CSV table of C-alpha atoms in Angstrom, one decimal:
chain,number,residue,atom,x,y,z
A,1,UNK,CA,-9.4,-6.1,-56.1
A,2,UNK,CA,-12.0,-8.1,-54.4
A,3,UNK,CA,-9.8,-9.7,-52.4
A,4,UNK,CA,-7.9,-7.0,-51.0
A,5,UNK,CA,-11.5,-5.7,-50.4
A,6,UNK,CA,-12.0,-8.9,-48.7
A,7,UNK,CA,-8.7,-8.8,-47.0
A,8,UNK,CA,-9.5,-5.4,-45.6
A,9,UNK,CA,-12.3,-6.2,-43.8
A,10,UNK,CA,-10.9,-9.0,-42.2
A,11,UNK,CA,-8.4,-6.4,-40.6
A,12,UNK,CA,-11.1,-4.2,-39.7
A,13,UNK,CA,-12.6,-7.3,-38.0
A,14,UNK,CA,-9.3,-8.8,-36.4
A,15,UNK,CA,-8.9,-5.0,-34.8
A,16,UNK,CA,-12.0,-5.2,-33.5
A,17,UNK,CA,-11.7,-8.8,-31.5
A,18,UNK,CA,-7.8,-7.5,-30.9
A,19,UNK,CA,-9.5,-4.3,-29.0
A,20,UNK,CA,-12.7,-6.3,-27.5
A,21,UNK,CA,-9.9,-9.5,-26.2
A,22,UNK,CA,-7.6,-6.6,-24.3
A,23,UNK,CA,-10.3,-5.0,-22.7
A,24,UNK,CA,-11.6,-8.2,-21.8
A,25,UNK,CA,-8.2,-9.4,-20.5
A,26,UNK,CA,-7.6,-6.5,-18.4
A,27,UNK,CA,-11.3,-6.3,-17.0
A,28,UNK,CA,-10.3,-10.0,-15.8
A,29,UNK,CA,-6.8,-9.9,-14.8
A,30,UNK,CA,-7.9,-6.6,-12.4
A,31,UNK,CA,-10.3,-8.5,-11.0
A,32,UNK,CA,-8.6,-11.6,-10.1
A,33,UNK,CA,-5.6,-9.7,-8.9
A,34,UNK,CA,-8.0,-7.5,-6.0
A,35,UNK,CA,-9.3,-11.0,-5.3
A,36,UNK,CA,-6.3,-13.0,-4.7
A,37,UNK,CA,-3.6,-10.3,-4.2
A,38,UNK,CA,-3.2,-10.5,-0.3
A,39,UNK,CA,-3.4,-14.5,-0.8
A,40,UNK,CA,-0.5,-15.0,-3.3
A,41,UNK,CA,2.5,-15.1,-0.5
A,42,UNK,CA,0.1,-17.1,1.8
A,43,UNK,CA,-0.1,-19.4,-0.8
A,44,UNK,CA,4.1,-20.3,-1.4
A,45,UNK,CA,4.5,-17.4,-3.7
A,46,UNK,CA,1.7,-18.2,-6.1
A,47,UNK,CA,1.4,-15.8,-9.3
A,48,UNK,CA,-0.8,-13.4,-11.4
A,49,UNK,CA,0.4,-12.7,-14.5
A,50,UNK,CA,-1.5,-10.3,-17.1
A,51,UNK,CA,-1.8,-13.2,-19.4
A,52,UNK,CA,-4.2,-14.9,-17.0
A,53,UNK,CA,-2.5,-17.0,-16.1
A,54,UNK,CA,-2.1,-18.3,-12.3
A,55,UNK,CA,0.5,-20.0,-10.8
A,56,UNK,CA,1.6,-22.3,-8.5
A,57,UNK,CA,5.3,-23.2,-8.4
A,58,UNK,CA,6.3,-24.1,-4.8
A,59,UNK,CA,6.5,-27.8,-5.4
A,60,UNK,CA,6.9,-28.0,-1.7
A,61,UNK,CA,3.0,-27.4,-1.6
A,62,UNK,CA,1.5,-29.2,-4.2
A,63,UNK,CA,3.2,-32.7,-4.8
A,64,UNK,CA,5.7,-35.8,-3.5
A,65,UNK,CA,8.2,-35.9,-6.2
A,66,UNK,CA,6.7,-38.0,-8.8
A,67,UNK,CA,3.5,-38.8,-7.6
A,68,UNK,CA,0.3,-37.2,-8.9
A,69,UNK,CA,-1.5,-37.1,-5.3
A,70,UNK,CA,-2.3,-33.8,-4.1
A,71,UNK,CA,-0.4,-33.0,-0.4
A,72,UNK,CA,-2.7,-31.5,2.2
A,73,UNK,CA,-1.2,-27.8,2.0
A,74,UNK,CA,-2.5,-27.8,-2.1
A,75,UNK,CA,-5.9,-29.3,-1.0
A,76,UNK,CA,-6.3,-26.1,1.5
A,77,UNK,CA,-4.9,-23.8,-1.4
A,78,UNK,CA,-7.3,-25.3,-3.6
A,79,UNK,CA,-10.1,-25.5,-1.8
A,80,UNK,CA,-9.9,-21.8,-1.1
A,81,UNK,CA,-8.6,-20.4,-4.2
A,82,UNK,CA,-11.1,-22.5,-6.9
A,83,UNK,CA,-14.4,-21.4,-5.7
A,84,UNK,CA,-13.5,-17.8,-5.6
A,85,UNK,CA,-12.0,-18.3,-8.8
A,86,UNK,CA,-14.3,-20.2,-10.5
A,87,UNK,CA,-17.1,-17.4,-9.2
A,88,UNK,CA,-15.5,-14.6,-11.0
A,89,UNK,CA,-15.0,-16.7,-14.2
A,90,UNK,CA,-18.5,-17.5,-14.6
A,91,UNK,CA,-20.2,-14.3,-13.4
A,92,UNK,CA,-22.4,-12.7,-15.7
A,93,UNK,CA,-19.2,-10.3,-16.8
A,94,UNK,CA,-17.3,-13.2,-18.4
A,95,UNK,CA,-19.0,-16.5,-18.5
A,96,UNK,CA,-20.1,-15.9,-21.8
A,97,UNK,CA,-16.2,-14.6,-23.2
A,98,UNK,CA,-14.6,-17.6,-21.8
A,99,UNK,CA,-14.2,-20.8,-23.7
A,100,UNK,CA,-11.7,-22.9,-21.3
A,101,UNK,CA,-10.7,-22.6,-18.4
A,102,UNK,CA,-7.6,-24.9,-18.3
A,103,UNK,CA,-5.4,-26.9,-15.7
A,104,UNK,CA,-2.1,-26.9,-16.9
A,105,UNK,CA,0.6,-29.2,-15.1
A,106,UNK,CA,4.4,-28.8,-15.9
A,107,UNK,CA,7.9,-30.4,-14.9
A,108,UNK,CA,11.1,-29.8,-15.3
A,109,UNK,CA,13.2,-31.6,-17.7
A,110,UNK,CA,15.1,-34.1,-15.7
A,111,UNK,CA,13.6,-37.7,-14.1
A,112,UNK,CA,16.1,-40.0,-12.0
A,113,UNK,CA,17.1,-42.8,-14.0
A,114,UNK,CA,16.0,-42.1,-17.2
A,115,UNK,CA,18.0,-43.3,-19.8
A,116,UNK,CA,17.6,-40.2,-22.1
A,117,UNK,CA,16.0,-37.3,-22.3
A,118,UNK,CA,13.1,-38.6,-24.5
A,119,UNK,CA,12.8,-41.1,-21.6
A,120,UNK,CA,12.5,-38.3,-19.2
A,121,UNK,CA,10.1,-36.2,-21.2
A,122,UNK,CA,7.4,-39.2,-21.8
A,123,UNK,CA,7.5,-39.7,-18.1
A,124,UNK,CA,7.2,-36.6,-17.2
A,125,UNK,CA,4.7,-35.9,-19.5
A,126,UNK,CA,2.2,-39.1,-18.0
A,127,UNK,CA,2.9,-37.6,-14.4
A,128,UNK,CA,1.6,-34.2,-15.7
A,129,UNK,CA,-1.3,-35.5,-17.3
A,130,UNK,CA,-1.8,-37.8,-14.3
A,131,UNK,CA,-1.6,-34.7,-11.9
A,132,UNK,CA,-3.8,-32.6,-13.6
A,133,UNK,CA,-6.6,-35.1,-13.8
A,134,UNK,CA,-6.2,-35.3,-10.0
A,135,UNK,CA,-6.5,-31.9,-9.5
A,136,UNK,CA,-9.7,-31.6,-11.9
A,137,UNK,CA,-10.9,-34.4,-9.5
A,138,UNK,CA,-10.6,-32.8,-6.7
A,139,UNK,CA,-11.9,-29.5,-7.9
A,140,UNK,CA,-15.0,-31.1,-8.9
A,141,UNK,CA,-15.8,-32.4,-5.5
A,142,UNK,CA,-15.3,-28.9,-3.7
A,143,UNK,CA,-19.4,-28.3,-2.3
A,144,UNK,CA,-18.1,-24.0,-3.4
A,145,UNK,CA,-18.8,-25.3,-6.8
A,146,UNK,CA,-21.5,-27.6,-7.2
A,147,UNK,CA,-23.9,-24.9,-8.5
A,148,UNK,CA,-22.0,-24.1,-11.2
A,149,UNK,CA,-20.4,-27.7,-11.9
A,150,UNK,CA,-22.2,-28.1,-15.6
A,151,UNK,CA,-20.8,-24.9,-16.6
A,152,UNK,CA,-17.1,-26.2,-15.5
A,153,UNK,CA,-17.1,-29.4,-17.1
A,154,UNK,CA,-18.5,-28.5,-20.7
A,155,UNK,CA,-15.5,-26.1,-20.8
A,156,UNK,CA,-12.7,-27.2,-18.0
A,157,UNK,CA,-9.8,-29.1,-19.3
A,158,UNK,CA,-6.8,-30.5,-17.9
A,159,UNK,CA,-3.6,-30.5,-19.6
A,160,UNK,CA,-0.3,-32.2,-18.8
A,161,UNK,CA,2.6,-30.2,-21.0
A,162,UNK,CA,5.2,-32.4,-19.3
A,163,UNK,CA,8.5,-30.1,-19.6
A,164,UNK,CA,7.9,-28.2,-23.3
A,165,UNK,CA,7.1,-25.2,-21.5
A,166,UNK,CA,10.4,-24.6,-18.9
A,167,UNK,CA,10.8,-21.2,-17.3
A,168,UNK,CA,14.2,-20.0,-17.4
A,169,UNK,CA,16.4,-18.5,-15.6
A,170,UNK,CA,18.2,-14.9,-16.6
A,171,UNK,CA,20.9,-16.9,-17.4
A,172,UNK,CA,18.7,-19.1,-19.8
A,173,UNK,CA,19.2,-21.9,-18.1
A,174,UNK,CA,16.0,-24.0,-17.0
A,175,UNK,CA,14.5,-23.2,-13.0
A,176,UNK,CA,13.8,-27.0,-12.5
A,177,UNK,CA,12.4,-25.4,-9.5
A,178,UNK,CA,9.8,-23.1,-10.6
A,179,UNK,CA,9.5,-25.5,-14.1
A,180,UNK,CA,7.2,-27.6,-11.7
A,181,UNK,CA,4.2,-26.0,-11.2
A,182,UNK,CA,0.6,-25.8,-12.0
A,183,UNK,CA,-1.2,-23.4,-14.1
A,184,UNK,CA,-4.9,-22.2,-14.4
A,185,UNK,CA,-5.3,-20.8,-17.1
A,186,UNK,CA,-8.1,-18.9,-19.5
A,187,UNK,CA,-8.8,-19.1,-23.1
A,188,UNK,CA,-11.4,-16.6,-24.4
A,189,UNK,CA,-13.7,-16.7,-27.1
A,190,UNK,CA,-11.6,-13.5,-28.6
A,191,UNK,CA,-8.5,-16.1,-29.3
A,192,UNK,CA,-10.8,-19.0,-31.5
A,193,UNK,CA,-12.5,-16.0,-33.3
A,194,UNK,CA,-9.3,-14.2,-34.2
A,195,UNK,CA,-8.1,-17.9,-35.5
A,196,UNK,CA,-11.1,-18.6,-37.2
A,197,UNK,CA,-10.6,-14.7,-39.1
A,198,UNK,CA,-7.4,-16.2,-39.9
A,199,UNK,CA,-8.1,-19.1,-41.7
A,200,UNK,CA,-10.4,-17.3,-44.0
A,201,UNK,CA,-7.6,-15.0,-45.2
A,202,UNK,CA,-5.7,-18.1,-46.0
């Protein structure tokens, strides 16, 4: 009895952080979106989606196939697009909700010469890596963000996912295309609580 008692309130609890994290989520995504909307096709097609996550998947822009320097055209996105971004994460509405902000970098599945795809995927995942760290660099050296640069780097990582997270086509097969990209994504404070909740039900 004591622990369905138990179990109980841990629902009541988990409903609560469930309601709190989707108002929270919306709050943010409607506010990034009537920031950035009018900038997404400037920006090679760039993308919003409700899970807060942003994206940018016009290779073109960002990379030389298989290097981890940033072109020109993604130091201009960048430099535009972080401050702005960065402003609205730690403003007094959500600063305190978010627990990571995170660069994520992604490929596709294939590398030339590879001699299998374990091969591939190992390479692929040390240029992610590699080009995420270079875009955390970079970030860290735009003057828009100075102010609020000890704030960034107790909660900014950088990620490289190599090509575990594809994005398909409706055909399910992998966009190579779109699979290279770069994410910025947020984790809230909602997410480790309702884990935490979790664990204690266990």
């Amino acid at each position: 009895v004591m622990y369905l008692v138990i179990v109980e309130r841990k629902n009541d609890e988990i409903e609560r952080v469930v309601v709190l994290y989707e108002d929270l989520r919306e709050e943010l995504y409607a506010d990034l979106l009537a920031e950035f909307d009018d900038d997404l096709a400037l920006w090679g097609g760039a993308e919003l989606g409700e899970d807060l996550k942003f994206r940018f998947t016009n290779t073109n822009l960002l990379f030389e196939e298989g290097q981890s320097e940033l072109k020109a055209e993604f130091q201009a996105i960048l430099s535009d697009f972080f401050p702005r971004y960065s402003a609205i994460l730690t403003s007094e509405n959500y600063r305190d909700d978010i627990l990571e902000p995170r660069i994520e970098g992604h490929t596709s599945s294939s590398w030339s010469f590879a001699a299998d795809s374990d091969e591939a995927y190992m390479r692929n995942m040390a240029l992610s890596q590699e080009r995420t760290r270079t875009t955390l660099g970079f970030l860290f050296e735009l003057e828009g963000v100075a102010h609020e640069k000890s704030w960034l780097r107790e909660r900014m990582t950088a990620n490289g996912l190599s090509s575990s997270q594809l994005i398909l086509q409706e055909d399910g097969l992998e966009d190579a295309q779109r699979s290279r990209r770069v994410e910025f994504v947020v984790v809230t404070d909602a997410e480790t609580r309702l884990s935490t909740i979790l664990e204690e039900i266990r």
